[in-house]
C-alpha cells in the first residue's frame, strides 16, 4: 500500500505544480509554443482546481474512510479545516483530472495515457482509505470544471483540424 500511496501522491499539488512548470519551461527554452501552452494550461488548471476544491472542502465536512467515528462518510455542512474531516471532494483527483485534460487540449494523442494516469491516481485513494468513491467522482467533476474554465479563457482558438494546436 505504501508503494501505491507514493504513486498516487504524484497527483498532489506540489508535484503537479512542478510538472506543469517543468513542461512550460521546457516549451519556452526549446521555443516549442505548443509545449509551453500545454504547461501553462496545466498549471492554471491545477491552480483553479485547487481553489475550487478548497472552497468546497471549507463548506463541507466529511470524515475520511480511515476515521472510526459515528457518522463516518456522512456529508454535512461545516467549516472544519481538519484533514480528518476534509474527504469531500478529492483534491488529488481534481488536480490529476484538470492537468490531464489540460495536457490533452494541446496533445490529444496523449489523452488516453493522461486520462489513465489521472484515473489511477484517483482510484488509488479508495484502497488507501483517503476517499470514498463519491469523493473521487466529485473531485473529477471539479477538475473538469476547472480545466474547462481555463480553456474558455485561454487565448487562441482550436484548429479545425482537431490536432490540438491553436491558431490566433
PDB file of C-alpha atoms in Angstrom:
ATOM      1  CA  UNK A   1       0.000   0.000   0.000  1.00  0.00           C
ATOM      2  CA  UNK A   2       2.946   2.345   0.646  1.00  0.00           C
ATOM      3  CA  UNK A   3       4.123   1.930  -2.947  1.00  0.00           C
ATOM      4  CA  UNK A   4       0.621   2.641  -4.245  1.00  0.00           C
ATOM      5  CA  UNK A   5       0.447   5.656  -1.965  1.00  0.00           C
ATOM      6  CA  UNK A   6       3.709   7.018  -3.329  1.00  0.00           C
ATOM      7  CA  UNK A   7       2.407   6.593  -6.877  1.00  0.00           C
ATOM      8  CA  UNK A   8      -0.871   8.355  -6.122  1.00  0.00           C
ATOM      9  CA  UNK A   9       0.935  11.200  -4.335  1.00  0.00           C
ATOM     10  CA  UNK A  10       2.305  12.287  -7.711  1.00  0.00           C
ATOM     11  CA  UNK A  11      -1.182  13.779  -8.114  1.00  0.00           C
ATOM     12  CA  UNK A  12      -0.735  16.006  -5.063  1.00  0.00           C
ATOM     13  CA  UNK A  13      -0.482  19.767  -5.540  1.00  0.00           C
ATOM     14  CA  UNK A  14       3.305  20.310  -5.277  1.00  0.00           C
ATOM     15  CA  UNK A  15       4.238  17.556  -7.764  1.00  0.00           C
ATOM     16  CA  UNK A  16       1.554  18.681 -10.241  1.00  0.00           C
ATOM     17  CA  UNK A  17       2.723  22.300  -9.998  1.00  0.00           C
ATOM     18  CA  UNK A  18       6.340  21.197 -10.566  1.00  0.00           C
ATOM     19  CA  UNK A  19       5.349  19.006 -13.519  1.00  0.00           C
ATOM     20  CA  UNK A  20       3.289  21.797 -15.084  1.00  0.00           C
ATOM     21  CA  UNK A  21       6.014  24.415 -14.594  1.00  0.00           C
ATOM     22  CA  UNK A  22       8.602  21.990 -15.976  1.00  0.00           C
ATOM     23  CA  UNK A  23       6.530  21.404 -19.111  1.00  0.00           C
ATOM     24  CA  UNK A  24       6.051  25.168 -19.602  1.00  0.00           C
ATOM     25  CA  UNK A  25       9.760  25.830 -19.041  1.00  0.00           C
ATOM     26  CA  UNK A  26      10.763  23.064 -21.444  1.00  0.00           C
ATOM     27  CA  UNK A  27       8.493  24.598 -24.052  1.00  0.00           C
ATOM     28  CA  UNK A  28       9.980  28.044 -23.527  1.00  0.00           C
ATOM     29  CA  UNK A  29      13.643  27.018 -23.670  1.00  0.00           C
ATOM     30  CA  UNK A  30      13.079  24.885 -26.767  1.00  0.00           C
ATOM     31  CA  UNK A  31      10.870  27.531 -28.418  1.00  0.00           C
ATOM     32  CA  UNK A  32       8.066  24.972 -28.632  1.00  0.00           C
ATOM     33  CA  UNK A  33       4.901  27.038 -28.285  1.00  0.00           C
ATOM     34  CA  UNK A  34       2.642  24.015 -28.126  1.00  0.00           C
ATOM     35  CA  UNK A  35       4.597  22.527 -25.228  1.00  0.00           C
ATOM     36  CA  UNK A  36       4.755  25.878 -23.406  1.00  0.00           C
ATOM     37  CA  UNK A  37       0.983  26.351 -23.830  1.00  0.00           C
ATOM     38  CA  UNK A  38       0.384  22.853 -22.507  1.00  0.00           C
ATOM     39  CA  UNK A  39       2.453  23.613 -19.409  1.00  0.00           C
ATOM     40  CA  UNK A  40       0.717  26.923 -18.787  1.00  0.00           C
ATOM     41  CA  UNK A  41      -2.706  25.307 -19.274  1.00  0.00           C
ATOM     42  CA  UNK A  42      -1.730  22.507 -16.887  1.00  0.00           C
ATOM     43  CA  UNK A  43      -0.507  24.960 -14.226  1.00  0.00           C
ATOM     44  CA  UNK A  44      -3.555  27.213 -14.490  1.00  0.00           C
ATOM     45  CA  UNK A  45      -5.932  24.236 -14.435  1.00  0.00           C
ATOM     46  CA  UNK A  46      -4.249  22.783 -11.332  1.00  0.00           C
ATOM     47  CA  UNK A  47      -4.343  26.175  -9.625  1.00  0.00           C
ATOM     48  CA  UNK A  48      -8.050  26.662 -10.333  1.00  0.00           C
ATOM     49  CA  UNK A  49      -8.908  23.067  -9.397  1.00  0.00           C
ATOM     50  CA  UNK A  50      -7.134  23.614  -6.067  1.00  0.00           C
ATOM     51  CA  UNK A  51      -9.078  26.818  -5.406  1.00  0.00           C
ATOM     52  CA  UNK A  52     -12.411  25.210  -6.297  1.00  0.00           C
ATOM     53  CA  UNK A  53     -11.894  22.027  -4.261  1.00  0.00           C
ATOM     54  CA  UNK A  54     -10.706  24.084  -1.280  1.00  0.00           C
ATOM     55  CA  UNK A  55     -13.827  26.234  -1.449  1.00  0.00           C
ATOM     56  CA  UNK A  56     -15.982  23.109  -1.319  1.00  0.00           C
ATOM     57  CA  UNK A  57     -13.888  21.443   1.400  1.00  0.00           C
ATOM     58  CA  UNK A  58     -14.243  24.541   3.613  1.00  0.00           C
ATOM     59  CA  UNK A  59     -18.043  24.332   3.453  1.00  0.00           C
ATOM     60  CA  UNK A  60     -18.472  20.576   3.689  1.00  0.00           C
ATOM     61  CA  UNK A  61     -17.337  18.237   6.470  1.00  0.00           C
ATOM     62  CA  UNK A  62     -16.915  14.558   5.772  1.00  0.00           C
ATOM     63  CA  UNK A  63     -14.869  12.048   7.730  1.00  0.00           C
ATOM     64  CA  UNK A  64     -12.229  10.188   5.776  1.00  0.00           C
ATOM     65  CA  UNK A  65     -12.758   6.426   5.421  1.00  0.00           C
ATOM     66  CA  UNK A  66      -9.903   5.649   7.812  1.00  0.00           C
ATOM     67  CA  UNK A  67     -11.625   7.568  10.613  1.00  0.00           C
ATOM     68  CA  UNK A  68     -13.562   5.458  13.047  1.00  0.00           C
ATOM     69  CA  UNK A  69     -16.394   7.633  14.234  1.00  0.00           C
ATOM     70  CA  UNK A  70     -20.138   7.748  14.207  1.00  0.00           C
ATOM     71  CA  UNK A  71     -21.482   9.184  11.003  1.00  0.00           C
ATOM     72  CA  UNK A  72     -18.379   8.222   9.045  1.00  0.00           C
ATOM     73  CA  UNK A  73     -18.906   9.061   5.414  1.00  0.00           C
ATOM     74  CA  UNK A  74     -21.793  11.401   6.080  1.00  0.00           C
ATOM     75  CA  UNK A  75     -21.612  14.630   4.086  1.00  0.00           C
ATOM     76  CA  UNK A  76     -22.718  17.624   6.114  1.00  0.00           C
ATOM     77  CA  UNK A  77     -22.408  21.377   6.077  1.00  0.00           C
ATOM     78  CA  UNK A  78     -19.479  22.612   8.071  1.00  0.00           C
ATOM     79  CA  UNK A  79     -16.317  24.654   8.043  1.00  0.00           C
ATOM     80  CA  UNK A  80     -13.701  22.410   9.596  1.00  0.00           C
ATOM     81  CA  UNK A  81     -10.190  22.638   8.181  1.00  0.00           C
ATOM     82  CA  UNK A  82      -9.139  19.387   9.868  1.00  0.00           C
ATOM     83  CA  UNK A  83      -7.669  16.822   7.468  1.00  0.00           C
ATOM     84  CA  UNK A  84      -9.789  14.117   9.103  1.00  0.00           C
ATOM     85  CA  UNK A  85     -12.944  15.978   8.024  1.00  0.00           C
ATOM     86  CA  UNK A  86     -11.845  17.041   4.532  1.00  0.00           C
ATOM     87  CA  UNK A  87     -12.592  13.982   2.465  1.00  0.00           C
ATOM     88  CA  UNK A  88     -15.002  15.650   0.032  1.00  0.00           C
ATOM     89  CA  UNK A  89     -14.057  16.274  -2.777  1.00  0.00           C
ATOM     90  CA  UNK A  90     -10.759  14.564  -3.576  1.00  0.00           C
ATOM     91  CA  UNK A  91      -8.102  17.176  -4.299  1.00  0.00           C
ATOM     92  CA  UNK A  92      -5.734  14.585  -5.776  1.00  0.00           C
ATOM     93  CA  UNK A  93      -8.429  13.659  -8.261  1.00  0.00           C
ATOM     94  CA  UNK A  94      -9.376  17.261  -9.057  1.00  0.00           C
ATOM     95  CA  UNK A  95      -5.769  18.145  -9.833  1.00  0.00           C
ATOM     96  CA  UNK A  96      -4.966  14.988 -11.746  1.00  0.00           C
ATOM     97  CA  UNK A  97      -8.057  15.317 -13.937  1.00  0.00           C
ATOM     98  CA  UNK A  98      -7.516  19.042 -14.534  1.00  0.00           C
ATOM     99  CA  UNK A  99      -3.874  18.534 -15.538  1.00  0.00           C
ATOM    100  CA  UNK A 100      -4.653  15.520 -17.729  1.00  0.00           C
ATOM    101  CA  UNK A 101      -7.395  17.426 -19.545  1.00  0.00           C
ATOM    102  CA  UNK A 102      -5.167  20.475 -19.993  1.00  0.00           C
ATOM    103  CA  UNK A 103      -2.354  18.369 -21.453  1.00  0.00           C
ATOM    104  CA  UNK A 104      -4.856  16.652 -23.729  1.00  0.00           C
ATOM    105  CA  UNK A 105      -6.015  20.004 -25.149  1.00  0.00           C
ATOM    106  CA  UNK A 106      -2.595  20.549 -26.717  1.00  0.00           C
ATOM    107  CA  UNK A 107      -1.648  16.885 -27.150  1.00  0.00           C
ATOM    108  CA  UNK A 108      -4.812  14.893 -27.901  1.00  0.00           C
ATOM    109  CA  UNK A 109      -2.656  11.967 -28.988  1.00  0.00           C
ATOM    110  CA  UNK A 110      -1.762  11.528 -25.286  1.00  0.00           C
ATOM    111  CA  UNK A 111      -5.344  11.787 -23.990  1.00  0.00           C
ATOM    112  CA  UNK A 112      -5.642   8.070 -23.197  1.00  0.00           C
ATOM    113  CA  UNK A 113      -2.327   7.954 -21.329  1.00  0.00           C
ATOM    114  CA  UNK A 114      -3.023  11.174 -19.411  1.00  0.00           C
ATOM    115  CA  UNK A 115      -6.572  10.134 -18.529  1.00  0.00           C
ATOM    116  CA  UNK A 116      -5.424   6.669 -17.460  1.00  0.00           C
ATOM    117  CA  UNK A 117      -2.750   8.151 -15.178  1.00  0.00           C
ATOM    118  CA  UNK A 118      -5.287  10.546 -13.644  1.00  0.00           C
ATOM    119  CA  UNK A 119      -7.794   7.738 -13.128  1.00  0.00           C
ATOM    120  CA  UNK A 120      -5.158   5.536 -11.489  1.00  0.00           C
ATOM    121  CA  UNK A 121      -4.139   8.306  -9.085  1.00  0.00           C
ATOM    122  CA  UNK A 122      -7.804   8.872  -8.254  1.00  0.00           C
ATOM    123  CA  UNK A 123      -8.811   5.251  -7.803  1.00  0.00           C
ATOM    124  CA  UNK A 124      -5.827   4.534  -5.553  1.00  0.00           C
ATOM    125  CA  UNK A 125      -7.279   6.958  -2.997  1.00  0.00           C
ATOM    126  CA  UNK A 126     -10.056   4.463  -2.187  1.00  0.00           C
ATOM    127  CA  UNK A 127      -7.947   1.464  -1.048  1.00  0.00           C
ATOM    128  CA  UNK A 128      -5.650   3.893   0.775  1.00  0.00           C
ATOM    129  CA  UNK A 129      -8.763   4.856   2.783  1.00  0.00           C
ATOM    130  CA  UNK A 130      -8.286   8.543   1.980  1.00  0.00           C
ATOM    131  CA  UNK A 131     -11.513   8.950  -0.002  1.00  0.00           C
ATOM    132  CA  UNK A 132     -14.880   7.427  -0.774  1.00  0.00           C
ATOM    133  CA  UNK A 133     -15.820   6.752  -4.407  1.00  0.00           C
ATOM    134  CA  UNK A 134     -18.182   9.745  -4.314  1.00  0.00           C
ATOM    135  CA  UNK A 135     -15.254  11.974  -3.230  1.00  0.00           C
ATOM    136  CA  UNK A 136     -13.398  10.758  -6.316  1.00  0.00           C
ATOM    137  CA  UNK A 137     -16.367  11.479  -8.584  1.00  0.00           C
ATOM    138  CA  UNK A 138     -16.791  14.965  -7.130  1.00  0.00           C
ATOM    139  CA  UNK A 139     -13.055  15.632  -7.475  1.00  0.00           C
ATOM    140  CA  UNK A 140     -13.180  14.569 -11.123  1.00  0.00           C
ATOM    141  CA  UNK A 141     -16.049  16.982 -11.669  1.00  0.00           C
ATOM    142  CA  UNK A 142     -14.092  19.799 -10.045  1.00  0.00           C
ATOM    143  CA  UNK A 143     -11.091  19.021 -12.255  1.00  0.00           C
ATOM    144  CA  UNK A 144     -13.195  19.020 -15.416  1.00  0.00           C
ATOM    145  CA  UNK A 145     -14.858  22.304 -14.479  1.00  0.00           C
ATOM    146  CA  UNK A 146     -11.540  23.956 -13.620  1.00  0.00           C
ATOM    147  CA  UNK A 147      -9.895  22.922 -16.865  1.00  0.00           C
ATOM    148  CA  UNK A 148     -12.986  23.901 -18.843  1.00  0.00           C
ATOM    149  CA  UNK A 149     -12.867  27.399 -17.373  1.00  0.00           C
ATOM    150  CA  UNK A 150      -9.149  27.705 -18.104  1.00  0.00           C
ATOM    151  CA  UNK A 151      -9.759  26.531 -21.656  1.00  0.00           C
ATOM    152  CA  UNK A 152     -12.577  29.042 -22.119  1.00  0.00           C
ATOM    153  CA  UNK A 153     -10.372  31.974 -21.118  1.00  0.00           C
ATOM    154  CA  UNK A 154      -7.179  30.803 -22.832  1.00  0.00           C
ATOM    155  CA  UNK A 155      -6.326  32.931 -25.865  1.00  0.00           C
ATOM    156  CA  UNK A 156      -6.362  31.301 -29.281  1.00  0.00           C
ATOM    157  CA  UNK A 157      -8.970  29.107 -30.834  1.00  0.00           C
ATOM    158  CA  UNK A 158      -8.779  25.420 -31.605  1.00  0.00           C
ATOM    159  CA  UNK A 159      -7.567  24.430 -35.003  1.00  0.00           C
ATOM    160  CA  UNK A 160     -10.377  22.980 -37.138  1.00  0.00           C
ATOM    161  CA  UNK A 161      -8.075  20.045 -37.893  1.00  0.00           C
ATOM    162  CA  UNK A 162      -8.612  18.837 -34.315  1.00  0.00           C
ATOM    163  CA  UNK A 163      -4.914  18.213 -33.798  1.00  0.00           C
ATOM    164  CA  UNK A 164      -4.825  20.138 -30.547  1.00  0.00           C
ATOM    165  CA  UNK A 165      -2.906  23.077 -31.946  1.00  0.00           C
ATOM    166  CA  UNK A 166      -4.172  26.604 -31.574  1.00  0.00           C
ATOM    167  CA  UNK A 167      -4.362  29.449 -34.006  1.00  0.00           C
ATOM    168  CA  UNK A 168      -4.659  33.133 -33.160  1.00  0.00           C
TER     169      UNK A 168
END
